[in-house]
Amino acid sequence: MYRENWLERLEKRYRWIGFTLLLDLIDGLSLTLSYLFSKTITMQYPDREKWIPYPRFRGHHFLRKFENGDTKCVACELCARICPCQCIKVVPYEDEKGNRRPLIYDVNTARCLFCGLCEDACPVEAIALGQHYEFSAYDSKKLLVGKDVLMKMPGKTEEGGKVVRARLVAGEKVFAEPQGKEGYHWWNRIRRR
Amino acid sequence: MLDLFMTIFFMIIKVIGITLILLLLPVPLTWLERKVAGHIQQRLGPMRVGWHGLLQPIADGIKLLTKEDNIPIYADKTLFKLAPIISLIPPFLVFVAVPFGEDVTLFGRKTGLYISDMNIGLLYIFAVAGLEVYGVILGGWASNSKYALLGGLRCCAQLISYEIPLGFSVMGVIMLTGSMSLLDIVEAQSQIWNVVYQPIGFFVFLVAGIAEAQRIPFDLAEAEGDLGSGYHTEYSGMRFAFFMLTEYIVMLTVSVLIVLLFFGGWNGPFLPPIVWFILKVGFFVYLFMWFRFTFPRYRYDQLMSIGWKVLLPLSLANILITGIFLA
Ligand code: SF4
Ligand code: SF4
C-alpha cells in the first residue's frame, strides 16, 4: 500500500493554509509566466516560414523523365484504372520506334483524393506524388493539369519535415518560397510540464 | 485678466489631452492584451499588420467602423443607442479627479498634472465610477435578448456586492492619511508605500477592482461560455467598440487607483515621477491581463460568496485593525 510521506500528509491536513496564502493561484500564475517567456510554436507561414513536407508526403503529382527529357510513362493506363476517383485520363499513341507513349495525360487534381494509388500502380515509376502543396485556385478548371505541366512539377526532395525560412511571393501564383535548407522540427518546440 | 485667461487655457488643454490619451490608450492596450494572450498560449499573437502586429488595433478599428450597425427589431431603440454612451462617459469623468503627477512648470507657469484636486476626490471617483453600470444594465435591458438581459442582471448584482468591499478597503488608507484628496494620499506615501501598512486593504481592493472592471475571473456579465457575450451580445460595429473602450478605460482606472492609493503614486527613486507612474500603472495593467489568461471564470454563487463572505469581513477587519493601530 502506498504510504504518503510526512509532507504530503501535512499538506492534506493543513490545506487551508495553502488556500489562505493563495498558493494555488500563485502556482497557476507562475506556470503562465513561464509559458510567456518560452519559445512559441507558431509557424509564420507564409510570411517568414514554410513547412517542407516529408518525402512520403502525397502532394501534387509529377511525371518522371528520362535524361533526354521524355516522360517515363508508357501509357499502360494502370494508374487510370486503379484511380478511385477516375481522375486520370490517358490516351496512348505509337511513336515512330513503335513504342507506346502517352498522347494525353491529364490529372484532375480537383477530384483527386491524393491516395497515391496511381504511384503504387505504375510499373515504370513514372507518376508520383510530390511535396508541392500550394496549388489552390479560384477556378476548378485550372486544377485540370496536363502532361506538360506534370513534367515540369518539382519532384521529391531527399529530406523534409522541417520548417525553413521562406519568403511570400504574391504574384500570379501565391506561394512561400523557401530560403535555404536550415530548419527546425516544429514539434520540438512544444512545451510540456 | 491674463491670469484667468491662462488658467482657462491650461484647463482646456489638460481636458483635451486627457480625453485624447484615454481614447487612444486602448489601441496599444488591445495589442498588448493579444500579445500577452498569444505568448501565454505559446502563440505569437498579431504579427502581420505592421511591426509585430502593432497596427492590428487600427485595422480592427477600421473594421468596426465600417461594420453594419445592427439594431434588433424588438430592441428599445433609444435606450439601445444611449447605453454605450452612458457606459463610456463615467470612466472619462473619473479622470477629472485623478492626478498624474505634481506641479510642473509650463511656459513659465506652475500647473498641476491634474484637472482638479478635489478634497473629496476619492468619494467623487467611487460615486462616478459606480454610474458605469447603468450603461451595462440599460444595454442588457434594451437589447431585448435573454443573454443580454442576464448579463446586465449579473453585472448589476456583481457591482452592488463588490462596491461595498471596494469602498471599505480604501477606508484604511483614508484613516492613515486623514484626507480624501488623492494628492494628499500620494504625498503621504513619499517615504513608505501604503501597501506596507495596508496589505489586506490592497488585497481586497485588487480583487474587488478586478470584479469592478469586469475582468476574468469575475467577468460574469459577459461570460462567453454561458451568455454568448453577455450585455453586448446584440451590439455590433461602433457601439460595440464603445463597450470595448469602456472596458479598457475602467481597467486603466482601477490600475491607476491601485497605484495612487497603495503604491506611492509617482513617488520613486532616480527616475522622473511620471516614468515611475507609467511603469507602475503598466505593471498592474499587465497583471490584469496575466490574470485573464491564467484563471478560469468563477461560478455565480462563488462570486457572491467571495464578495460577501470573504472580502467584506476582510475589509471590515482591516478597518478595525487600522483603527487599533492608529489609536
Ligand atoms: S492519388 Fe489517388 S485519386 Fe489521385 S490521381 Fe492518384 S490514384 Fe487517383
Ligand atoms: S503513369 Fe505509369 S501507370 Fe500511368 S499510364 Fe503511365 S506508365 Fe502506366
Short mmCIF file of C-alpha atoms in Angstrom, two decimals, chain B:
data_model
loop_
_atom_site.label_atom_id
_atom_site.label_comp_id
_atom_site.label_asym_id
_atom_site.label_seq_id
_atom_site.Cartn_x
_atom_site.Cartn_y
_atom_site.Cartn_z
CA MET B 1 -7.37 89.10 -16.61
CA LEU B 2 -4.50 87.45 -18.42
CA ASP B 3 -4.06 85.17 -15.46
CA LEU B 4 -7.64 83.98 -15.64
CA PHE B 5 -7.34 83.51 -19.37
CA MET B 6 -4.20 81.43 -18.96
CA THR B 7 -5.84 79.29 -16.29
CA ILE B 8 -8.79 78.54 -18.54
CA PHE B 9 -6.46 77.89 -21.45
CA PHE B 10 -4.41 75.38 -19.44
CA MET B 11 -7.56 73.75 -18.20
CA ILE B 12 -8.86 73.23 -21.73
CA ILE B 13 -5.50 71.86 -22.85
CA LYS B 14 -5.47 69.41 -19.97
CA VAL B 15 -9.02 68.25 -20.59
CA ILE B 16 -8.36 67.70 -24.29
CA GLY B 17 -5.07 65.97 -23.52
CA ILE B 18 -6.57 63.52 -21.04
CA THR B 19 -9.53 62.79 -23.32
CA LEU B 20 -7.21 62.07 -26.21
CA ILE B 21 -4.94 59.89 -24.10
CA LEU B 22 -7.90 57.91 -22.79
CA LEU B 23 -9.37 57.48 -26.24
CA LEU B 24 -6.09 56.37 -27.76
CA LEU B 25 -4.70 54.23 -24.94
CA PRO B 26 -6.99 51.26 -25.62
CA VAL B 27 -5.27 50.94 -29.00
CA PRO B 28 -1.89 49.80 -27.62
CA LEU B 29 -3.67 48.03 -24.76
CA THR B 30 -5.66 45.74 -27.05
CA TRP B 31 -2.45 44.99 -28.89
CA LEU B 32 -0.68 44.21 -25.63
CA GLU B 33 -3.54 42.06 -24.43
CA ARG B 34 -3.49 39.97 -27.58
CA LYS B 35 0.27 39.65 -27.43
CA VAL B 36 0.17 38.50 -23.80
CA ALA B 37 -2.63 36.08 -24.65
CA GLY B 38 -0.65 34.71 -27.54
CA HIS B 39 2.62 34.21 -25.73
CA ILE B 40 0.97 32.64 -22.69
CA GLN B 41 -0.56 30.11 -25.07
CA GLN B 42 2.73 29.66 -26.96
CA ARG B 43 1.43 31.62 -29.92
CA LEU B 44 2.75 34.86 -31.33
CA GLY B 45 -0.40 36.97 -31.32
CA PRO B 46 -0.89 39.59 -34.03
CA MET B 47 2.08 39.56 -36.36
CA ARG B 48 1.07 40.58 -39.87
CA VAL B 49 -0.10 44.22 -39.73
CA GLY B 50 2.85 46.49 -39.04
CA TRP B 51 5.91 45.68 -36.95
CA HIS B 52 4.95 42.71 -34.76
CA GLY B 53 1.31 43.47 -35.47
CA LEU B 54 1.42 46.92 -33.88
CA LEU B 55 -1.08 48.32 -36.34
CA GLN B 56 -3.55 45.50 -35.76
CA PRO B 57 -5.80 47.54 -33.41
CA ILE B 58 -6.06 50.24 -36.08
CA ALA B 59 -7.07 47.66 -38.66
CA ASP B 60 -9.63 46.33 -36.18
CA GLY B 61 -10.88 49.87 -35.58
CA ILE B 62 -11.41 50.41 -39.29
CA LYS B 63 -13.21 47.10 -39.45
CA LEU B 64 -15.51 48.03 -36.56
CA LEU B 65 -16.20 51.45 -38.09
CA THR B 66 -17.25 50.02 -41.42
CA LYS B 67 -19.31 47.17 -39.99
CA GLU B 68 -23.06 47.21 -40.19
CA ASP B 69 -24.61 48.88 -37.18
CA ASN B 70 -27.36 46.42 -36.41
CA ILE B 71 -30.25 47.18 -34.06
CA PRO B 72 -32.51 44.23 -33.23
CA ILE B 73 -36.15 44.72 -34.27
CA TYR B 74 -37.59 44.23 -30.80
CA ALA B 75 -34.98 46.34 -29.10
CA ASP B 76 -35.80 49.57 -27.30
CA LYS B 77 -34.16 51.80 -29.88
CA THR B 78 -33.50 54.91 -27.80
CA LEU B 79 -32.06 53.06 -24.86
CA PHE B 80 -30.12 50.76 -27.14
CA LYS B 81 -28.40 53.72 -28.77
CA LEU B 82 -27.91 55.51 -25.47
CA ALA B 83 -26.42 52.65 -23.46
CA PRO B 84 -22.89 52.56 -24.95
CA ILE B 85 -22.54 56.31 -24.48
CA ILE B 86 -23.81 56.15 -20.91
CA SER B 87 -21.27 53.49 -20.12
CA LEU B 88 -18.47 55.38 -21.87
CA ILE B 89 -18.85 58.74 -20.10
CA PRO B 90 -18.29 57.83 -16.40
CA PRO B 91 -14.79 56.37 -16.92
CA PHE B 92 -13.79 59.66 -18.53
CA LEU B 93 -15.34 61.65 -15.71
CA VAL B 94 -13.37 59.66 -13.16
CA PHE B 95 -10.13 61.04 -14.54
CA VAL B 96 -11.15 64.58 -13.62
CA ALA B 97 -10.11 63.82 -10.06
CA VAL B 98 -7.11 61.62 -10.84
CA PRO B 99 -3.70 63.28 -10.53
CA PHE B 100 -0.81 62.11 -12.70
CA GLY B 101 1.99 63.96 -11.01
CA GLU B 102 2.96 67.01 -9.04
CA ASP B 103 3.14 70.57 -10.31
CA VAL B 104 5.22 71.16 -13.39
CA THR B 105 6.32 74.48 -14.88
CA LEU B 106 4.93 75.08 -18.33
CA PHE B 107 5.59 78.37 -20.23
CA GLY B 108 6.78 79.94 -17.01
CA ARG B 109 3.64 78.99 -15.10
CA LYS B 110 3.16 76.37 -12.48
CA THR B 111 0.40 73.94 -13.29
CA GLY B 112 -0.63 70.62 -11.81
CA LEU B 113 -0.75 67.41 -13.77
CA TYR B 114 -4.39 67.01 -12.80
CA ILE B 115 -7.61 68.66 -13.80
CA SER B 116 -8.96 69.21 -10.34
CA ASP B 117 -7.68 68.46 -6.86
CA MET B 118 -10.92 67.86 -5.00
CA ASN B 119 -10.79 67.41 -1.28
CA ILE B 120 -13.34 64.61 -1.66
CA GLY B 121 -11.57 63.12 -4.66
CA LEU B 122 -11.97 59.50 -3.66
CA LEU B 123 -15.65 59.86 -2.85
CA TYR B 124 -16.22 61.50 -6.22
CA ILE B 125 -14.34 58.74 -8.03
CA PHE B 126 -16.36 55.96 -6.42
CA ALA B 127 -19.61 57.80 -7.00
CA VAL B 128 -18.93 58.40 -10.69
CA ALA B 129 -17.36 55.01 -11.37
CA GLY B 130 -20.49 53.38 -9.99
CA LEU B 131 -22.52 55.04 -12.76
CA GLU B 132 -20.85 52.94 -15.42
CA VAL B 133 -23.06 50.02 -14.52
CA TYR B 134 -26.12 51.90 -15.80
CA GLY B 135 -24.85 51.68 -19.34
CA VAL B 136 -24.36 47.96 -18.98
CA ILE B 137 -27.77 47.36 -17.40
CA LEU B 138 -29.53 49.56 -19.95
CA GLY B 139 -27.68 47.86 -22.78
CA GLY B 140 -28.71 44.46 -21.49
CA TRP B 141 -32.30 45.55 -20.97
CA ALA B 142 -32.70 47.42 -24.26
CA SER B 143 -31.38 44.57 -26.38
CA ASN B 144 -34.45 42.52 -25.53
CA SER B 145 -32.43 39.35 -25.63
CA LYS B 146 -32.25 36.85 -22.81
CA TYR B 147 -28.46 36.63 -22.89
CA ALA B 148 -28.02 40.37 -22.80
CA LEU B 149 -30.59 40.73 -20.03
CA LEU B 150 -28.96 38.03 -17.92
CA GLY B 151 -25.58 39.70 -18.48
CA GLY B 152 -26.96 43.04 -17.36
CA LEU B 153 -28.56 41.49 -14.27
CA ARG B 154 -25.40 39.67 -13.30
CA CYS B 155 -23.38 42.82 -13.75
CA CYS B 156 -25.79 44.72 -11.55
CA ALA B 157 -25.65 42.17 -8.73
CA GLN B 158 -21.91 41.85 -9.02
CA LEU B 159 -21.24 45.57 -8.85
CA ILE B 160 -23.55 46.01 -5.87
CA SER B 161 -21.73 43.27 -3.99
CA TYR B 162 -18.26 44.50 -4.83
CA GLU B 163 -18.71 48.26 -4.44
CA ILE B 164 -19.01 47.68 -0.70
CA PRO B 165 -15.68 45.93 -0.05
CA LEU B 166 -14.09 48.28 -2.61
CA GLY B 167 -15.26 51.28 -0.63
CA PHE B 168 -14.35 49.77 2.74
CA SER B 169 -10.90 48.70 1.62
CA VAL B 170 -9.77 52.28 0.96
CA MET B 171 -11.06 53.33 4.35
CA GLY B 172 -7.77 52.27 5.92
CA VAL B 173 -5.85 54.50 3.52
CA ILE B 174 -8.11 57.44 4.27
CA MET B 175 -7.67 56.86 8.01
CA LEU B 176 -3.89 56.79 7.60
CA THR B 177 -3.74 59.97 5.56
CA GLY B 178 -6.61 61.82 7.12
CA SER B 179 -7.66 63.15 3.74
CA MET B 180 -9.72 62.10 0.76
CA SER B 181 -7.71 64.11 -1.72
CA LEU B 182 -5.63 61.82 -3.90
CA LEU B 183 -2.84 64.39 -3.98
CA ASP B 184 -2.53 64.27 -0.20
CA ILE B 185 -2.71 60.49 -0.20
CA VAL B 186 0.18 60.24 -2.64
CA GLU B 187 2.22 62.83 -0.77
CA ALA B 188 1.77 60.90 2.46
CA GLN B 189 3.41 57.90 0.81
CA SER B 190 6.63 59.64 -0.18
CA GLN B 191 8.56 57.59 2.41
CA ILE B 192 6.76 54.26 2.73
CA TRP B 193 4.09 52.99 0.42
CA ASN B 194 0.66 52.30 1.84
CA VAL B 195 0.80 48.68 0.75
CA VAL B 196 3.19 48.04 3.64
CA TYR B 197 0.66 49.27 6.20
CA GLN B 198 -2.39 48.03 4.33
CA PRO B 199 -1.69 44.62 2.79
CA ILE B 200 -5.24 43.40 3.47
CA GLY B 201 -6.70 46.60 2.14
CA PHE B 202 -4.63 46.24 -1.01
CA PHE B 203 -5.69 42.64 -1.50
CA VAL B 204 -9.36 43.44 -1.10
CA PHE B 205 -9.07 46.44 -3.38
CA LEU B 206 -7.29 44.42 -6.04
CA VAL B 207 -9.87 41.63 -6.06
CA ALA B 208 -12.84 43.96 -5.87
CA GLY B 209 -11.21 46.14 -8.53
CA ILE B 210 -10.93 43.22 -10.93
CA ALA B 211 -14.60 42.49 -10.29
CA GLU B 212 -15.44 46.15 -10.81
CA ALA B 213 -13.58 46.18 -14.13
CA GLN B 214 -15.47 43.04 -15.20
CA ARG B 215 -12.28 41.17 -15.95
CA ILE B 216 -11.66 37.44 -15.72
CA PRO B 217 -12.01 35.71 -13.24
CA PHE B 218 -15.03 37.93 -12.47
CA ASP B 219 -16.34 38.67 -15.95
CA LEU B 220 -19.68 37.04 -15.24
CA ALA B 221 -21.52 39.77 -17.11
CA GLU B 222 -20.08 38.81 -20.47
CA ALA B 223 -19.16 35.17 -19.89
CA GLU B 224 -18.71 33.95 -23.45
CA GLY B 225 -19.27 30.38 -22.41
CA ASP B 226 -22.73 30.67 -20.93
CA LEU B 227 -24.11 34.02 -22.14
CA GLY B 228 -22.92 34.44 -25.71
CA SER B 229 -21.13 37.60 -24.75
CA GLY B 230 -23.45 38.98 -22.12
CA TYR B 231 -24.76 42.50 -22.22
CA HIS B 232 -23.18 43.37 -25.56
CA THR B 233 -24.35 40.26 -27.39
CA GLU B 234 -26.61 42.29 -29.68
CA TYR B 235 -24.20 45.14 -30.25
CA SER B 236 -22.15 45.48 -33.39
CA GLY B 237 -19.89 47.95 -35.10
CA MET B 238 -19.06 51.20 -33.36
CA ARG B 239 -21.46 50.70 -30.46
CA PHE B 240 -19.67 47.50 -29.59
CA ALA B 241 -16.37 49.36 -29.83
CA PHE B 242 -17.68 51.82 -27.24
CA PHE B 243 -18.26 48.99 -24.77
CA MET B 244 -14.78 47.66 -25.51
CA LEU B 245 -13.31 51.11 -24.96
CA THR B 246 -15.15 51.40 -21.64
CA GLU B 247 -13.82 48.07 -20.50
CA TYR B 248 -10.23 49.09 -21.15
CA ILE B 249 -10.58 52.52 -19.59
CA VAL B 250 -12.10 51.01 -16.46
CA MET B 251 -9.23 48.56 -16.26
CA LEU B 252 -6.87 51.51 -16.56
CA THR B 253 -8.79 53.40 -13.88
CA VAL B 254 -8.51 50.54 -11.43
CA SER B 255 -4.77 50.21 -12.11
CA VAL B 256 -4.25 53.93 -11.64
CA LEU B 257 -6.22 53.90 -8.40
CA ILE B 258 -4.23 50.96 -7.04
CA VAL B 259 -1.00 52.78 -7.81
CA LEU B 260 -2.19 56.04 -6.29
CA LEU B 261 -3.69 54.52 -3.17
CA PHE B 262 -1.27 51.74 -2.33
CA PHE B 263 1.91 52.02 -4.37
CA GLY B 264 3.01 55.56 -3.77
CA GLY B 265 1.73 57.10 -6.99
CA TRP B 266 4.58 58.82 -8.77
CA ASN B 267 7.00 58.53 -5.83
CA GLY B 268 10.14 56.59 -6.59
CA PRO B 269 13.90 56.98 -6.64
CA PHE B 270 16.14 58.03 -9.57
CA LEU B 271 13.62 58.11 -12.40
CA PRO B 272 11.37 61.13 -13.08
CA PRO B 273 7.97 60.88 -11.34
CA ILE B 274 5.89 60.45 -14.48
CA VAL B 275 8.04 57.50 -15.59
CA TRP B 276 7.52 55.80 -12.23
CA PHE B 277 3.82 56.42 -12.55
CA ILE B 278 3.62 54.89 -16.04
CA LEU B 279 5.76 51.93 -15.02
CA LYS B 280 3.61 51.11 -12.00
CA VAL B 281 0.33 51.51 -13.87
CA GLY B 282 1.73 49.42 -16.71
CA PHE B 283 2.61 46.66 -14.28
CA PHE B 284 -0.92 46.48 -12.93
CA VAL B 285 -2.44 46.58 -16.39
CA TYR B 286 -0.18 43.68 -17.27
CA LEU B 287 -1.22 41.91 -14.07
CA PHE B 288 -4.86 42.11 -15.14
CA MET B 289 -4.01 40.58 -18.50
CA TRP B 290 -1.92 37.92 -16.81
CA PHE B 291 -4.86 37.02 -14.56
CA ARG B 292 -7.17 36.91 -17.53
CA PHE B 293 -5.19 34.22 -19.28
CA THR B 294 -4.44 32.20 -16.16
CA PHE B 295 -7.65 31.83 -14.22
CA PRO B 296 -10.97 30.29 -15.16
CA ARG B 297 -14.16 32.22 -14.52
CA TYR B 298 -15.81 31.88 -11.10
CA ARG B 299 -19.27 30.44 -10.82
CA TYR B 300 -22.01 32.89 -9.97
CA ASP B 301 -22.56 31.61 -6.44
CA GLN B 302 -18.80 31.53 -5.84
CA LEU B 303 -18.63 35.13 -6.96
CA MET B 304 -21.29 36.11 -4.47
CA SER B 305 -19.76 34.18 -1.59
CA ILE B 306 -16.31 35.64 -2.27
CA GLY B 307 -17.80 39.11 -2.22
CA TRP B 308 -19.93 38.78 0.90
CA LYS B 309 -18.21 36.08 2.92
CA VAL B 310 -14.55 36.82 2.27
CA LEU B 311 -13.94 40.34 1.02
CA LEU B 312 -16.48 42.16 3.17
CA PRO B 313 -15.31 40.66 6.52
CA LEU B 314 -11.69 41.16 5.45
CA SER B 315 -12.23 44.82 4.64
CA LEU B 316 -14.10 45.36 7.92
CA ALA B 317 -11.32 43.63 9.84
CA ASN B 318 -8.85 45.85 8.04
CA ILE B 319 -10.64 48.97 9.23
CA LEU B 320 -10.69 47.62 12.77
CA ILE B 321 -7.00 46.76 12.76
CA THR B 322 -6.05 50.10 11.28
CA GLY B 323 -8.16 51.83 13.91
CA ILE B 324 -6.50 49.92 16.73
CA PHE B 325 -3.02 50.77 15.46
CA LEU B 326 -3.87 54.42 14.97
CA ALA B 327 -5.47 54.81 18.36
#
